[in-house]
Amino acid sequence: MSDADTARALGSGEVPVLGTPRLIAWLEAATVRAAAPFTGAGETTVGTAVRVRHLRAAHVGGRAEVTGRPPARTGARRLTFAVRAVDVEGLPVAEGEIDRVVVDRRRFLGQRT
């Protein structure tokens, strides 16, 4: 984690520790990767809800490993991921859930086929 990832740099706080916006971005990126096997040709996923608790500070120079467990389907196109971030000592930094929905990319963007 670098200075650019801190709450101070991101405008989400005044201290030089991992900012929640960056943490959520990393967790969402993990869910995008984990969602890939659940999409077909021309499909992608979009985030629809984030329920994350930021449990402890991570300091500049530290590392956090983020994971998104394979999703539980909550509908034909809805996926719910359990997400987690842990520090190098294995202590939890964050945990929660992120929802994504499978969409047709062109239709979602309003493009004509």
Backbone as a printed PyTorch tensor [residue, N CA C, xyz], in Angstrom:
tensor([[[  0.8380,  -1.1600,   0.0000],
         [  0.0000,   0.0000,   0.0000],
         [  0.8940,   1.2370,   0.0000]],

        [[  0.5120,   2.2180,  -0.8100],
         [  1.3170,   3.4270,  -0.9280],
         [  0.5710,   4.6360,  -0.3800]],

        [[  1.2400,   5.7720,  -0.3700],
         [  0.6140,   7.0190,   0.0700],
         [ -0.6400,   7.3360,  -0.7410]],

        [[ -0.6670,   6.9560,  -2.0160],
         [ -1.8190,   7.2310,  -2.8820],
         [ -3.0670,   6.4590,  -2.4510]],

        [[ -2.9050,   5.4270,  -1.6340],
         [ -4.0270,   4.5900,  -1.1930],
         [ -4.6080,   5.0350,   0.1480]],

        [[ -4.0740,   6.0930,   0.7220],
         [ -4.4860,   6.4830,   2.0680],
         [ -5.7740,   7.3080,   2.0780]],

        [[ -6.4030,   7.2940,   3.2380],
         [ -7.6050,   8.1030,   3.4370],
         [ -7.2940,   9.5730,   3.1820]],

        [[ -6.1370,  10.0220,   3.6170],
         [ -5.7440,  11.4180,   3.4110],
         [ -5.6740,  11.7400,   1.9180]],

        [[ -5.0210,  10.8910,   1.1390],
         [ -4.8700,  11.1390,  -0.3020],
         [ -6.1970,  11.0560,  -1.0440]],

        [[ -7.0920,  10.2050,  -0.5770],
         [ -8.3680,   9.9880,  -1.2640],
         [ -9.4640,  10.9430,  -0.8020]],

        [[ -9.1760,  11.7430,   0.2230],
         [-10.1650,  12.6880,   0.7170],
         [-11.2470,  12.0600,   1.5710]],

        [[-10.9810,  10.8460,   2.0770],
         [-11.9930,  10.1810,   2.9040],
         [-11.6430,  10.2120,   4.3880]],

        [[-10.6070,  10.9400,   4.7210],
         [-10.1880,  11.0550,   6.1100],
         [ -8.9180,  11.8680,   6.1960]],

        [[ -8.3900,  11.9900,   7.4010],
         [ -7.2200,  12.8420,   7.6150],
         [ -5.9750,  12.0680,   8.0180]],

        [[ -6.0620,  10.7490,   8.0530],
         [ -4.9210,   9.9630,   8.5230],
         [ -4.3060,   9.1560,   7.3870]],

        [[ -3.0120,   8.8750,   7.4890],
         [ -2.3190,   8.1450,   6.4290],
         [ -2.4100,   6.6260,   6.5790]],

        [[ -3.6290,   6.1090,   6.5340],
         [ -3.8700,   4.6650,   6.5580],
         [ -4.7430,   4.3140,   5.3550]],

        [[ -4.8520,   3.0460,   5.0530],
         [ -5.6340,   2.6020,   3.9020],
         [ -7.0190,   3.2330,   3.9170]],

        [[ -7.3510,   3.9170,   2.8340],
         [ -8.6450,   4.5680,   2.7230],
         [ -9.7260,   3.5730,   2.3270]],

        [[-10.8880,   3.7430,   2.9260],
         [-12.0050,   2.8480,   2.6230],
         [-12.3660,   2.8580,   1.1400]],

        [[-12.3640,   4.0020,   0.4480],
         [-12.6780,   3.9560,  -0.9930],
         [-11.7280,   3.0570,  -1.7850]],

        [[-10.4230,   3.0990,  -1.4680],
         [ -9.4580,   2.2430,  -2.1760],
         [ -9.7070,   0.7860,  -1.8300]],

        [[ -9.9540,   0.5030,  -0.5590],
         [-10.2290,  -0.8580,  -0.1160],
         [-11.4340,  -1.4210,  -0.8620]],

        [[-12.4970,  -0.6490,  -0.9670],
         [-13.6930,  -1.1140,  -1.6690],
         [-13.3990,  -1.3240,  -3.1440]],

        [[-12.6070,  -0.4420,  -3.7500],
         [-12.2370,  -0.6250,  -5.1620],
         [-11.4880,  -1.9400,  -5.3510]],

        [[-10.5620,  -2.2470,  -4.4490],
         [ -9.8330,  -3.5150,  -4.5420],
         [-10.7720,  -4.7060,  -4.3740]],

        [[-11.6990,  -4.6110,  -3.4240],
         [-12.6490,  -5.7030,  -3.2090],
         [-13.5580,  -5.8760,  -4.4310]],

        [[-14.0060,  -4.7700,  -5.0200],
         [-14.8380,  -4.8710,  -6.2170],
         [-14.0620,  -5.5070,  -7.3680]],

        [[-12.8000,  -5.1510,  -7.5150],
         [-11.9760,  -5.7530,  -8.5750],
         [-11.8760,  -7.2690,  -8.3830]],

        [[-11.7830,  -7.7060,  -7.1360],
         [-11.7450,  -9.1480,  -6.8590],
         [-13.0440,  -9.8140,  -7.2920]],

        [[-14.1810,  -9.1290,  -7.1100],
         [-15.4540,  -9.7280,  -7.5130],
         [-15.6110,  -9.7440,  -9.0310]],

        [[-15.0580,  -8.7650,  -9.7100],
         [-15.0940,  -8.7680, -11.1850],
         [-14.3610, -10.0040, -11.6980]],

        [[-13.1830, -10.2670, -11.1400],
         [-12.4210, -11.4580, -11.5540],
         [-13.1800, -12.7430, -11.2210]],

        [[-13.7660, -12.8030, -10.0280],
         [-14.4850, -14.0070,  -9.6010],
         [-15.7730, -14.2180, -10.3870]],

        [[-16.3240, -13.1530, -10.9730],
         [-17.5750, -13.2600, -11.7280],
         [-17.3610, -13.7690, -13.1540]],

        [[-16.1530, -13.6910, -13.6550],
         [-15.8840, -14.0430, -15.0520],
         [-16.4410, -15.4080, -15.4770]],

        [[-16.3170, -16.4520, -14.6680],
         [-16.8480, -17.7580, -15.0920],
         [-18.3760, -17.7990, -15.1960]],

        [[-19.0500, -16.7800, -14.6690],
         [-20.5100, -16.7720, -14.6570],
         [-21.1060, -15.9130, -15.7680]],

        [[-20.2400, -15.4210, -16.6560],
         [-20.7170, -14.5910, -17.7620],
         [-20.4820, -15.3030, -19.0810]],

        [[-21.3880, -15.0560, -20.0230],
         [-21.2600, -15.6250, -21.3550],
         [-20.7060, -14.5980, -22.3310]],

        [[-20.6830, -14.9740, -23.5890],
         [-20.2020, -14.0800, -24.6350],
         [-21.0420, -12.8110, -24.6450]],

        [[-20.3830, -11.6650, -24.6640],
         [-21.0700, -10.3880, -24.7090],
         [-21.6390,  -9.9300, -23.3740]],

        [[-21.3760, -10.6790, -22.3110],
         [-21.8980, -10.3110, -20.9930],
         [-20.7840,  -9.7890, -20.0920]],

        [[-21.1820,  -9.0220, -19.1190],
         [-20.2870,  -8.5480, -18.0710],
         [-21.1210,  -8.4230, -16.8040]],

        [[-20.5040,  -7.9730, -15.7310],
         [-21.2660,  -7.7330, -14.5090],
         [-21.1000,  -6.2790, -14.0960]],

        [[-22.1020,  -5.7820, -13.3990],
         [-22.0380,  -4.4390, -12.8280],
         [-22.3540,  -4.5490, -11.3430]],

        [[-21.6930,  -3.7160, -10.5670],
         [-21.9270,  -3.7080,  -9.1300],
         [-23.2440,  -3.0330,  -8.8020]],

        [[-23.9650,  -3.5960,  -7.8310],
         [-25.2510,  -3.0160,  -7.4410],
         [-25.3490,  -2.7150,  -5.9490]],

        [[-24.5120,  -3.3290,  -5.1250],
         [-24.5520,  -3.0490,  -3.6890],
         [-23.2280,  -3.4310,  -3.0440]],

        [[-22.8330,  -2.6480,  -2.0690],
         [-21.6130,  -2.9100,  -1.3090],
         [-21.9720,  -2.8330,   0.1740]],

        [[-21.6940,  -3.9170,   0.8790],
         [-21.8920,  -3.9650,   2.3340],
         [-20.5760,  -4.4480,   2.9390]],

        [[-19.7230,  -3.5010,   3.2900],
         [-18.3770,  -3.8220,   3.7720],
         [-18.1120,  -3.0970,   5.0800]],

        [[-17.5310,  -3.8250,   6.0150],
         [-17.0830,  -3.2300,   7.2760],
         [-15.5660,  -3.1440,   7.2500]],

        [[-15.0420,  -1.9400,   7.4140],
         [-13.6000,  -1.7100,   7.4870],
         [-13.2190,  -1.8940,   8.9550]],

        [[-12.5150,  -2.9840,   9.2640],
         [-12.3310,  -3.4230,  10.6470],
         [-11.0880,  -2.8940,  11.3480]],

        [[-10.0300,  -2.6550,  10.5850],
         [ -8.7960,  -2.1850,  11.2240],
         [ -7.9510,  -1.4310,  10.2290]],

        [[ -7.0540,  -0.6220,  10.7410],
         [ -6.1790,   0.1950,   9.9040],
         [ -5.0830,  -0.6540,   9.2730]],

        [[ -4.7250,  -0.2810,   8.0550],
         [ -3.5540,  -0.8440,   7.3850],
         [ -2.6690,   0.3520,   7.0320]],

        [[ -1.3990,   0.2660,   7.3540],
         [ -0.4990,   1.4040,   7.2320],
         [  0.2870,   1.3800,   5.9230]],

        [[  0.7610,   2.5520,   5.5220],
         [  1.5770,   2.6920,   4.3160],
         [  2.7520,   1.7370,   4.4110]],

        [[  3.0290,   1.0590,   3.3200],
         [  4.0990,   0.0780,   3.2790],
         [  3.6120,  -1.3240,   3.6000]],

        [[  2.4200,  -1.4140,   4.1780],
         [  1.8350,  -2.7130,   4.4930],
         [  1.1720,  -3.3150,   3.2630]],

        [[  0.6340,  -4.4950,   3.4450],
         [ -0.0660,  -5.1720,   2.3490],
         [ -1.3910,  -5.6950,   2.8590]],

        [[ -2.3290,  -5.7710,   1.9460],
         [ -3.6200,  -6.3760,   2.2670],
         [ -3.9820,  -7.2960,   1.1100]],

        [[ -4.3120,  -8.5270,   1.4320],
         [ -4.7580,  -9.4820,   0.4160],
         [ -6.2750,  -9.4620,   0.3840]],

        [[ -6.8280,  -9.2120,  -0.8090],
         [ -8.2840,  -9.1510,  -0.9420],
         [ -8.7790, -10.3690,  -1.7020]],

        [[ -9.9320, -10.8770,  -1.2830],
         [-10.5260, -12.0340,  -1.9540],
         [-12.0230, -11.8460,  -2.0930]],

        [[-12.5440, -12.4310,  -3.1540],
         [-13.9810, -12.5110,  -3.3660],
         [-14.3170, -13.9740,  -3.5890]],

        [[-15.0100, -14.5820,  -2.6500],
         [-15.3650, -16.0020,  -2.7850],
         [-16.3280, -16.1870,  -3.9340]],

        [[-16.3210, -17.3660,  -4.5380],
         [-17.2880, -17.6350,  -5.6090],
         [-18.6870, -17.2730,  -5.1450]],

        [[-19.4450, -16.6920,  -6.0420],
         [-20.7220, -16.1100,  -5.6400],
         [-21.8210, -17.1170,  -5.3390]],

        [[-22.7470, -16.6430,  -4.5540],
         [-24.0100, -17.3440,  -4.3540],
         [-25.0170, -16.6450,  -5.2470]],

        [[-25.7200, -17.4070,  -6.0600],
         [-26.7240, -16.7880,  -6.9270],
         [-27.9470, -16.4600,  -6.0900]],

        [[-28.4090, -15.2140,  -6.2300],
         [-29.6110, -14.8100,  -5.5150],
         [-30.7500, -14.5740,  -6.4910]],

        [[-30.5440, -14.9440,  -7.7260],
         [-31.5320, -14.8020,  -8.7850],
         [-30.8880, -15.2710, -10.0630]],

        [[-31.6280, -15.2040, -11.1540],
         [-31.1060, -15.6940, -12.4250],
         [-29.8450, -14.9470, -12.8470]],

        [[-29.7640, -13.6670, -12.5410],
         [-28.6380, -12.8700, -12.9930],
         [-27.8930, -12.1760, -11.8460]],

        [[-28.3280, -12.3870, -10.6280],
         [-27.7110, -11.7200,  -9.4720],
         [-26.6920, -12.6340,  -8.7950]],

        [[-25.5590, -12.0470,  -8.4550],
         [-24.4790, -12.7670,  -7.7930],
         [-24.1020, -12.0150,  -6.5230]],

        [[-23.9450, -12.7280,  -5.4260],
         [-23.5090, -12.1190,  -4.1780],
         [-22.1830, -12.7420,  -3.7760]],

        [[-21.1840, -11.9000,  -3.5740],
         [-19.8400, -12.3450,  -3.2290],
         [-19.5370, -12.0230,  -1.7770]],

        [[-18.9830, -12.9880,  -1.0600],
         [-18.4120, -12.7220,   0.2590],
         [-17.0050, -12.1950,  -0.0070]],

        [[-16.6880, -11.0190,   0.5370],
         [-15.3840, -10.4140,   0.3040],
         [-14.6490, -10.2480,   1.6260]],

        [[-13.3260, -10.2460,   1.5040],
         [-12.5050, -10.1470,   2.7060],
         [-11.1480,  -9.5780,   2.3500]],

        [[-10.5830,  -8.8070,   3.2620],
         [ -9.2110,  -8.3260,   3.1430],
         [ -8.4950,  -8.6630,   4.4390]],

        [[ -7.2840,  -9.1880,   4.3230],
         [ -6.4720,  -9.5020,   5.4970],
         [ -5.0910,  -8.8930,   5.3180]],

        [[ -4.4410,  -8.5660,   6.4430],
         [ -3.0950,  -8.0110,   6.3700],
         [ -2.0680,  -9.1400,   6.3330]],

        [[ -0.7890,  -8.7800,   6.3060],
         [  0.2690,  -9.7900,   6.1890],
         [  0.3250, -10.7350,   7.3820]],

        [[ -0.2280, -10.3330,   8.4970],
         [ -0.2670, -11.1980,   9.6800],
         [ -1.5100, -12.0790,   9.6910]],

        [[ -2.3530, -11.9410,   8.6550],
         [ -3.5730, -12.7240,   8.5800],
         [ -4.7290, -12.1370,   9.3700]],

        [[ -4.5590, -10.9300,   9.8690],
         [ -5.6200, -10.2820,  10.6360],
         [ -6.6050,  -9.6030,   9.6880]],

        [[ -7.8990,  -9.6780,   9.9940],
         [ -8.8920,  -9.1020,   9.0820],
         [ -8.8300,  -7.5770,   9.0510]],

        [[ -8.8230,  -7.0360,   7.8420],
         [ -8.8720,  -5.5910,   7.6230],
         [-10.3040,  -5.1920,   7.2650]],

        [[-10.9860,  -6.0570,   6.5130],
         [-12.3650,  -5.7760,   6.1040],
         [-13.0620,  -7.0780,   5.7630]],

        [[-14.4020,  -7.0410,   5.8520],
         [-15.2090,  -8.1790,   5.4140],
         [-16.5920,  -7.6650,   5.0460]],

        [[-17.2660,  -8.4370,   4.2250],
         [-18.6110,  -8.0390,   3.8360],
         [-19.0960,  -8.7770,   2.6110]],

        [[-20.0000,  -8.1280,   1.8930],
         [-20.5860,  -8.6960,   0.6790],
         [-20.6770,  -7.6240,  -0.3950]],

        [[-20.5390,  -8.0720,  -1.6330],
         [-20.7410,  -7.1990,  -2.7880],
         [-21.6570,  -7.9340,  -3.7570]],

        [[-22.6940,  -7.2330,  -4.2170],
         [-23.6360,  -7.7830,  -5.1940],
         [-23.2810,  -7.2740,  -6.5800]],

        [[-23.3980,  -8.1770,  -7.5580],
         [-23.1980,  -7.8270,  -8.9580],
         [-24.3410,  -8.4520,  -9.7550]],

        [[-24.6530,  -7.8540, -10.8950],
         [-25.6940,  -8.3680, -11.7810],
         [-25.0700,  -8.6160, -13.1500]],

        [[-25.3880,  -9.7630, -13.7370],
         [-24.9240, -10.0940, -15.0840],
         [-25.7850,  -9.3210, -16.0750]],

        [[-25.1250,  -8.5860, -16.9930],
         [-25.8390,  -7.8030, -18.0030],
         [-25.2390,  -8.0580, -19.3800]],

        [[-26.0640,  -7.8380, -20.3930],
         [-25.5700,  -7.8180, -21.7680],
         [-24.8590,  -6.4800, -21.9490]],

        [[-23.5880,  -6.5310, -22.2700],
         [-22.7660,  -5.3250, -22.3350],
         [-23.3200,  -4.2840, -23.3070]],

        [[-23.6600,  -4.6910, -24.5160],
         [-24.1410,  -3.7400, -25.5250],
         [-25.4880,  -3.1330, -25.1270]],

        [[-26.3770,  -3.9680, -24.6470],
         [-27.6870,  -3.4550, -24.2240],
         [-27.5330,  -2.5040, -23.0500]],

        [[-26.6780,  -2.8540, -22.1030],
         [-26.4540,  -2.0190, -20.9320],
         [-25.9210,  -0.6430, -21.3400]],

        [[-25.0520,  -0.6370, -22.3330],
         [-24.4780,   0.6310, -22.7940],
         [-25.3620,   1.3670, -23.7910]],

        [[-26.5160,   0.7470, -24.1370],
         [-27.4490,   1.3920, -25.0420],
         [-27.0350,   1.3380, -26.4930]],

        [[-26.1940,   0.3770, -26.8440],
         [-25.7380,   0.2390, -28.2210],
         [-26.6730,  -0.6600, -28.9920]],

        [[-26.8420,  -0.3810, -30.2330],
         [-27.6590,  -1.2120, -31.1270],
         [-26.8080,  -2.3470, -31.6850]],

        [[-27.3930,  -3.4900, -31.8350],
         [-26.6550,  -4.6230, -32.4060],
         [-26.7540,  -4.6030, -33.9020]]])
